[in-house]
Coordinates of N, CA and C in Angstrom, one line a residue:
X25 N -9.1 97.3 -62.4 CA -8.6 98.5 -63.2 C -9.6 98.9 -64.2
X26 N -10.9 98.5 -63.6 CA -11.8 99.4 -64.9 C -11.9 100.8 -65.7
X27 N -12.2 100.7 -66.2 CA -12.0 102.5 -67.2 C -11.0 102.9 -67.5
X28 N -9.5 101.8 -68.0 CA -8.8 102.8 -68.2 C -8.8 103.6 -69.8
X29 N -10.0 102.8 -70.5 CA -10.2 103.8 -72.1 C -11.4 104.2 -72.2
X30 N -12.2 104.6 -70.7 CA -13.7 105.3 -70.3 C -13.5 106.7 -71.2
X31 N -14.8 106.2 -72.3 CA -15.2 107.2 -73.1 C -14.3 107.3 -74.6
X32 N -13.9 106.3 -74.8 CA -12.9 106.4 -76.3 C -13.3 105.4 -76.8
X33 N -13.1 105.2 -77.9 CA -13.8 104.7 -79.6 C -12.7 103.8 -80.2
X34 N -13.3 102.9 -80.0 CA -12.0 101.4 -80.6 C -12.9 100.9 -81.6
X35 N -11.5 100.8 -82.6 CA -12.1 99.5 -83.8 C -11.2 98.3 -83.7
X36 N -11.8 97.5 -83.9 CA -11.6 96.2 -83.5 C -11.7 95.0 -85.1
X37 N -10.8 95.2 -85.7 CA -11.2 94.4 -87.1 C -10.9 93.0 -86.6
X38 N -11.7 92.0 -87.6 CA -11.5 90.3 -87.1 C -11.9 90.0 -86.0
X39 N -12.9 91.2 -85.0 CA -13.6 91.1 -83.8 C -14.6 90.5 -83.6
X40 N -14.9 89.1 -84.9 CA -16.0 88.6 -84.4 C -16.0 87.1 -84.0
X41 N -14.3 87.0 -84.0 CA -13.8 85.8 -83.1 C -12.3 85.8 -83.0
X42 N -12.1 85.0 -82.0 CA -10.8 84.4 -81.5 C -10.1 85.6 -80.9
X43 N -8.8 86.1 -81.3 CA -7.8 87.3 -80.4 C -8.8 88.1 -80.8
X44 N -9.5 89.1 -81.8 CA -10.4 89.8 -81.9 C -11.4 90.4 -81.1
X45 N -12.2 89.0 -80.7 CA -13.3 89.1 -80.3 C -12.8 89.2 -78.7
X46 N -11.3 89.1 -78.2 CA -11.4 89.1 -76.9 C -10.7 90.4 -76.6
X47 N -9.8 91.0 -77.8 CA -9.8 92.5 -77.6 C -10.7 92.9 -77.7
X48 N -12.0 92.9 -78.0 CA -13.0 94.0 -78.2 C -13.8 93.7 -76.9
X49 N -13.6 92.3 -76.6 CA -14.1 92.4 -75.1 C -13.5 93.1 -73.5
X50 N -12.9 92.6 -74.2 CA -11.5 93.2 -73.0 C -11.9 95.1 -73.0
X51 N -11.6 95.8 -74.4 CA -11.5 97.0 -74.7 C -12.9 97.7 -73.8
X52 N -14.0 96.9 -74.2 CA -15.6 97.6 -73.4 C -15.6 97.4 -71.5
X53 N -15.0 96.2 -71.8 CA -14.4 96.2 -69.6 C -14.2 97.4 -69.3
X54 N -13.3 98.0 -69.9 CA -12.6 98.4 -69.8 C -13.0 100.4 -69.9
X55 N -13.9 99.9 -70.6 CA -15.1 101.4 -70.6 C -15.0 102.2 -72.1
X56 N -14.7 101.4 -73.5 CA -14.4 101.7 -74.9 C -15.5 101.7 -75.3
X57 N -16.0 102.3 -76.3 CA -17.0 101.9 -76.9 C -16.4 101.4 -78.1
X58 N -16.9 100.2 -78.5 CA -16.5 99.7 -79.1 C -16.6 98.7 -80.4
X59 N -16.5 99.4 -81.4 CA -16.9 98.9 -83.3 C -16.2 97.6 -83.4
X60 N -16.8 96.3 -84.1 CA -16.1 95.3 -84.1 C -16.3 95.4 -85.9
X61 N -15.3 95.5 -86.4 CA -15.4 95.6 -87.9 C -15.3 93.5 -88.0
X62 N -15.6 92.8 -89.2 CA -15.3 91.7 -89.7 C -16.4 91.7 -91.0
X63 N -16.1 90.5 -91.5 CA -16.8 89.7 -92.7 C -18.3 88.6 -92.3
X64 N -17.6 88.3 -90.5 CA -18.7 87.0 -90.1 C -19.8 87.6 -89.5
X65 N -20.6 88.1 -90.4 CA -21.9 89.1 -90.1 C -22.0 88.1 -88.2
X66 N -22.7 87.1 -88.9 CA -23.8 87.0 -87.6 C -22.5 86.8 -86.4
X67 N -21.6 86.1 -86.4 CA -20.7 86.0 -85.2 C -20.4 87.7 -84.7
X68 N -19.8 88.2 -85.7 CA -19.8 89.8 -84.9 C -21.0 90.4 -84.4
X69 N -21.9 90.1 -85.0 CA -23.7 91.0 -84.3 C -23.5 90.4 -82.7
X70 N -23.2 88.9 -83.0 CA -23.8 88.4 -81.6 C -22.1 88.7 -80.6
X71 N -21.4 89.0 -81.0 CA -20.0 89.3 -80.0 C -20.7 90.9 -79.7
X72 N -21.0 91.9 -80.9 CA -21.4 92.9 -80.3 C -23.0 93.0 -79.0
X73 N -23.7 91.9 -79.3 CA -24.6 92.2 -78.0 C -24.7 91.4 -77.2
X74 N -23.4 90.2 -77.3 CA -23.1 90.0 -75.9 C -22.2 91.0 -75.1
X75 N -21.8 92.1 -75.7 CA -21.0 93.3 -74.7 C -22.1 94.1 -74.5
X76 N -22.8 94.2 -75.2 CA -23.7 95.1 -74.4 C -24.7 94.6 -73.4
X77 N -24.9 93.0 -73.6 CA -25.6 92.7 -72.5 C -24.9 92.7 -71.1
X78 N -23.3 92.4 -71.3 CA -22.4 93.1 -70.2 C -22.6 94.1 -69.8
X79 N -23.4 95.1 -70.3 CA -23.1 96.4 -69.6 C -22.0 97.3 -70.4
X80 N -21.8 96.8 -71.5 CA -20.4 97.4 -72.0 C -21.4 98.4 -73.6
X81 N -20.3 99.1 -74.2 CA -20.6 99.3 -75.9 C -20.4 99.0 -76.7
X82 N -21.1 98.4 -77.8 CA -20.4 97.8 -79.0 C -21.6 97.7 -79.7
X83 N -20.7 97.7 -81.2 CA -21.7 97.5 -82.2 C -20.9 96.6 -83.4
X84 N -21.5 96.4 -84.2 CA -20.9 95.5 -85.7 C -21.3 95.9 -87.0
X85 N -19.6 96.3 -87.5 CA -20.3 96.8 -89.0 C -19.2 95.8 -89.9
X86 N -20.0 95.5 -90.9 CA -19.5 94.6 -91.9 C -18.1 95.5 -92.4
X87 N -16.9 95.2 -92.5 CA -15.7 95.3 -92.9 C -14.8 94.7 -93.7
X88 N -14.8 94.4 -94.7 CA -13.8 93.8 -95.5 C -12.3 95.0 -95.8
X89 N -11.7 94.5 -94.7 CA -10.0 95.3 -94.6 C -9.5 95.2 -95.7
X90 N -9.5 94.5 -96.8 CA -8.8 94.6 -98.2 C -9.2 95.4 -99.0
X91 N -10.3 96.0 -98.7 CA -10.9 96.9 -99.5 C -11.3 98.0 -99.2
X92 N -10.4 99.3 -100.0 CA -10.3 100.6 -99.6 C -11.8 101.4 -99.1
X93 N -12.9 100.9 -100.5 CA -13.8 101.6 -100.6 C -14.6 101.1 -99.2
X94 N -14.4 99.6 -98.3 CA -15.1 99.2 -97.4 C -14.9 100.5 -95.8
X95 N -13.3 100.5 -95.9 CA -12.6 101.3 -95.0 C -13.1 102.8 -95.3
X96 N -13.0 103.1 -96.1 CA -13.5 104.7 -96.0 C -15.2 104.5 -95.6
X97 N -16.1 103.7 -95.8 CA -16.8 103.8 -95.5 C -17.1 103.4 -93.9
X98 N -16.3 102.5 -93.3 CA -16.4 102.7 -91.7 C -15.6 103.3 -90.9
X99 N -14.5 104.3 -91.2 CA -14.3 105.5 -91.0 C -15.0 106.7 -90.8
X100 N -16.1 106.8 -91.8 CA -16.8 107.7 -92.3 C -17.9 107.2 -91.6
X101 N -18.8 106.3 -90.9 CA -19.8 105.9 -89.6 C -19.1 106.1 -88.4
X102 N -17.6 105.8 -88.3 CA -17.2 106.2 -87.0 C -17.3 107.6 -86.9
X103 N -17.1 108.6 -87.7 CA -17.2 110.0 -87.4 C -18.5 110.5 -87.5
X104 N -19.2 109.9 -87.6 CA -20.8 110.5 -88.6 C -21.2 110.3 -86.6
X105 N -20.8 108.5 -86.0 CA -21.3 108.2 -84.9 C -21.0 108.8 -83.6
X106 N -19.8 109.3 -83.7 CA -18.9 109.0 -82.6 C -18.0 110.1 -82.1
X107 N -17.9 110.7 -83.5 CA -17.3 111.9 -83.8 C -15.5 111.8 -83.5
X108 N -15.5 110.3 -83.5 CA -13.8 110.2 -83.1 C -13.5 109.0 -82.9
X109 N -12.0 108.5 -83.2 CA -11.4 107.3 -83.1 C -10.2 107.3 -82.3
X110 N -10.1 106.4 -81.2 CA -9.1 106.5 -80.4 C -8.2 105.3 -80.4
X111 N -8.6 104.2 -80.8 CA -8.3 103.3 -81.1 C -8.3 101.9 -81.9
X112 N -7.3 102.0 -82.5 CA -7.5 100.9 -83.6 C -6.8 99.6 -83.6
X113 N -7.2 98.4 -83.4 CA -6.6 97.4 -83.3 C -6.8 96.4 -84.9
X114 N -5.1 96.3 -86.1 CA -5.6 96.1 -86.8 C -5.0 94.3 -86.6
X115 N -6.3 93.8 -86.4 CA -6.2 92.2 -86.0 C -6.8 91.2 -87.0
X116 N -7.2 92.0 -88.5 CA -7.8 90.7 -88.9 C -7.0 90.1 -90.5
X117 N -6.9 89.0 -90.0 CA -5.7 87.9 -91.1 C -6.6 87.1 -91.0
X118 N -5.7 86.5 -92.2 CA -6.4 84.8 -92.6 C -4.9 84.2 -93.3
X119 N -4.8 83.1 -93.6 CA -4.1 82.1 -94.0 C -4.4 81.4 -94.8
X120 N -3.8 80.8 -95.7 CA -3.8 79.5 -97.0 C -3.3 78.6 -96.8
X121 N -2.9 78.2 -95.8 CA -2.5 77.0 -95.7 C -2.1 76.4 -96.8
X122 N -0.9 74.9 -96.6 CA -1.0 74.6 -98.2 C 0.7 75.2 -98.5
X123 N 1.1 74.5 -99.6 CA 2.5 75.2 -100.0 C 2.8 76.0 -101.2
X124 N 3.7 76.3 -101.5 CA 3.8 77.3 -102.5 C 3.7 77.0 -103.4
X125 N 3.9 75.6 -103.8 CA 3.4 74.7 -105.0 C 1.6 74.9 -105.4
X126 N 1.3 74.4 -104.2 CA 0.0 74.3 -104.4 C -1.0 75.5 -104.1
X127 N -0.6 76.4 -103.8 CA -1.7 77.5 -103.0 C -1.5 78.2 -104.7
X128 N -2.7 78.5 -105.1 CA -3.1 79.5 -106.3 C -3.1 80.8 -106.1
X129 N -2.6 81.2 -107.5 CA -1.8 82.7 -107.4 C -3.4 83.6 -106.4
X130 N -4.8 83.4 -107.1 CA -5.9 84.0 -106.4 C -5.5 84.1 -104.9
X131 N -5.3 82.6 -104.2 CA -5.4 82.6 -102.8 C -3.9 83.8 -102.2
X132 N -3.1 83.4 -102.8 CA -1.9 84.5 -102.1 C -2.2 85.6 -101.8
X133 N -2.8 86.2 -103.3 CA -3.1 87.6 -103.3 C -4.5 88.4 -102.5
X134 N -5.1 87.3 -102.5 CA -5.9 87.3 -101.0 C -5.8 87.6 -99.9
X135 N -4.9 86.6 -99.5 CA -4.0 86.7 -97.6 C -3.4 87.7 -97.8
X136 N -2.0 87.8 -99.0 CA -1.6 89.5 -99.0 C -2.4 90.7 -99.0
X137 N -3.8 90.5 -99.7 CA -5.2 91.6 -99.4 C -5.0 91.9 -98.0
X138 N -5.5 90.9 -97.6 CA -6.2 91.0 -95.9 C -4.7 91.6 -95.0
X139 N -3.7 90.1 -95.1 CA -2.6 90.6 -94.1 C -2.2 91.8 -94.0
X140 N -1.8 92.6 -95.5 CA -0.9 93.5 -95.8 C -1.5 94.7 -95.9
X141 N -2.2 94.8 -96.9 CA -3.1 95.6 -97.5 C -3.9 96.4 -96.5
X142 N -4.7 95.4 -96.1 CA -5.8 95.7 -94.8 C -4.8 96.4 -93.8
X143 N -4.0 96.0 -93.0 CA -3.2 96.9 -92.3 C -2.9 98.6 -92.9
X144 N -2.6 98.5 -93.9 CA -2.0 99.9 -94.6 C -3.3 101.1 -94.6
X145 N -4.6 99.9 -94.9 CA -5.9 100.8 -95.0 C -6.1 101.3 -94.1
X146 N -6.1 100.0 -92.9 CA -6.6 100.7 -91.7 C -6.1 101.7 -91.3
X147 N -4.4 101.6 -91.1 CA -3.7 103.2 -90.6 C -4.1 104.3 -91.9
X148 N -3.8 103.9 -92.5 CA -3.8 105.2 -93.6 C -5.5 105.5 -93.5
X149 N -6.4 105.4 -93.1 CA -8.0 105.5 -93.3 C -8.3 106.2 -91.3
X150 N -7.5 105.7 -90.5 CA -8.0 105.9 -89.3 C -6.9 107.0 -88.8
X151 N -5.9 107.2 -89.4 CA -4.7 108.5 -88.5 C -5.4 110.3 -88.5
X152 N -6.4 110.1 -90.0 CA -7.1 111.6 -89.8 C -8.0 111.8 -88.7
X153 N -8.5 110.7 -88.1 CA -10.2 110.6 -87.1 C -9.2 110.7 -86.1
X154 N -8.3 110.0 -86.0 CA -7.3 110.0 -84.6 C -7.0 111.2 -84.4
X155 N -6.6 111.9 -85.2 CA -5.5 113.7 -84.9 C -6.7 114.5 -85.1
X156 N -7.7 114.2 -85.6 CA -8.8 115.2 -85.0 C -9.4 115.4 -83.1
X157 N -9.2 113.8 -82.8 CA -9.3 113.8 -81.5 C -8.6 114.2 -80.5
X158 N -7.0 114.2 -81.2 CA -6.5 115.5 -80.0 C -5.6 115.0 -79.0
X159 N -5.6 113.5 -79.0 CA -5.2 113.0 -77.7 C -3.9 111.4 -78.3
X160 N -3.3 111.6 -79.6 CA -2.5 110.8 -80.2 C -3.1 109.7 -80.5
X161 N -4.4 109.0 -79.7 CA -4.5 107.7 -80.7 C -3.6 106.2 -80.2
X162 N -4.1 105.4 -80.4 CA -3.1 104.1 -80.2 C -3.8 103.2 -81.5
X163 N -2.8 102.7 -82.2 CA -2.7 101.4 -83.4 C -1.9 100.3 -83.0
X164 N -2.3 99.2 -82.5 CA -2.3 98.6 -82.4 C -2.3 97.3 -83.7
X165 N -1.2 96.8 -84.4 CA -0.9 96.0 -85.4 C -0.7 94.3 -84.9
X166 N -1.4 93.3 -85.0 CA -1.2 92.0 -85.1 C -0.5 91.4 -85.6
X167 N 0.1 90.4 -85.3 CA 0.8 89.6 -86.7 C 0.7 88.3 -85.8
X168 N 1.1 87.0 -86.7 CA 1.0 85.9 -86.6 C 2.5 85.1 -86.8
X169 N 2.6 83.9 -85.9 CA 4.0 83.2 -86.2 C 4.0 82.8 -87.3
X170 N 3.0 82.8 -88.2 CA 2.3 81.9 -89.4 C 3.4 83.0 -90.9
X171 N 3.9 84.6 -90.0 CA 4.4 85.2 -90.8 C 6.1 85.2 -91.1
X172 N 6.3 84.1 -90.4 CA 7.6 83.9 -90.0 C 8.0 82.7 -91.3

């Protein structure tokens, strides 16, 4: 069933391992070109040019999802590049492990950054690039049993 998102523009946050890194592979099979936003520089460079030694598209831009000024800025490459966003998968969390006794107020507000925050950025930063393109867009939200 190759191509069924031939010629559309996926971001892929936490794409530079684990569920991430296999949606953004899956997404280029598949005919996406496709942004792997994360923090793990060199793990995303090398996820992005192992899809393109596939034969597929992809590239890696540094992303920190908890941070507005990071998002507006890879929004603003995806339109400068691409001229459009079709797809957004927001997949990138982290954990503290540890209990409520012991996990420091810093670390909460951390995972709340990334878990929470990062989600809200990503839709609220990516719905303008989407409705420019014309064609509704798909978001795609993650969560973990870890949230239960």
């Amino acid at each position: 069933m190759a191509g069924r998102v031939e010629g559309k523009v996926a971001l892929v946050t936490g794409g530079a391992s684990g569920i991430g890194e296999g949606c953004a592979e899956r997404l280029a099979e598949e005919g996406a070109k496709v942004v792997i936003g994360d923090l793990q520089d060199d793990l995303g460079k090398a996820v992005a040019e192992r899809i393109v030694r596939n034969g597929g598209q992809a590239e890696y831009i540094n992303l920190d999802v908890a941070s507005e000024e990071a998002w507006i800025a890879a929004i603003g490459h995806i339109r400068e590049r691409y001229a459009r966003l079709d797809i957004l998968v927001n997949n990138a969390g982290i954990g503290a492990g540890g209990t409520a006794v012991s996990t420091p107020l810093e670390v909460w507000r951390r995972v709340m950054a990334v878990n929470l925050d990062g989600v809200f950025l990503g839709v609220k930063y990516s719905l303008e690039l989407m409705r420019e393109a014309g064609n509704g867009g798909s978001i795609v939200n993650m969560s973990s049993i870890a949230g239960i």
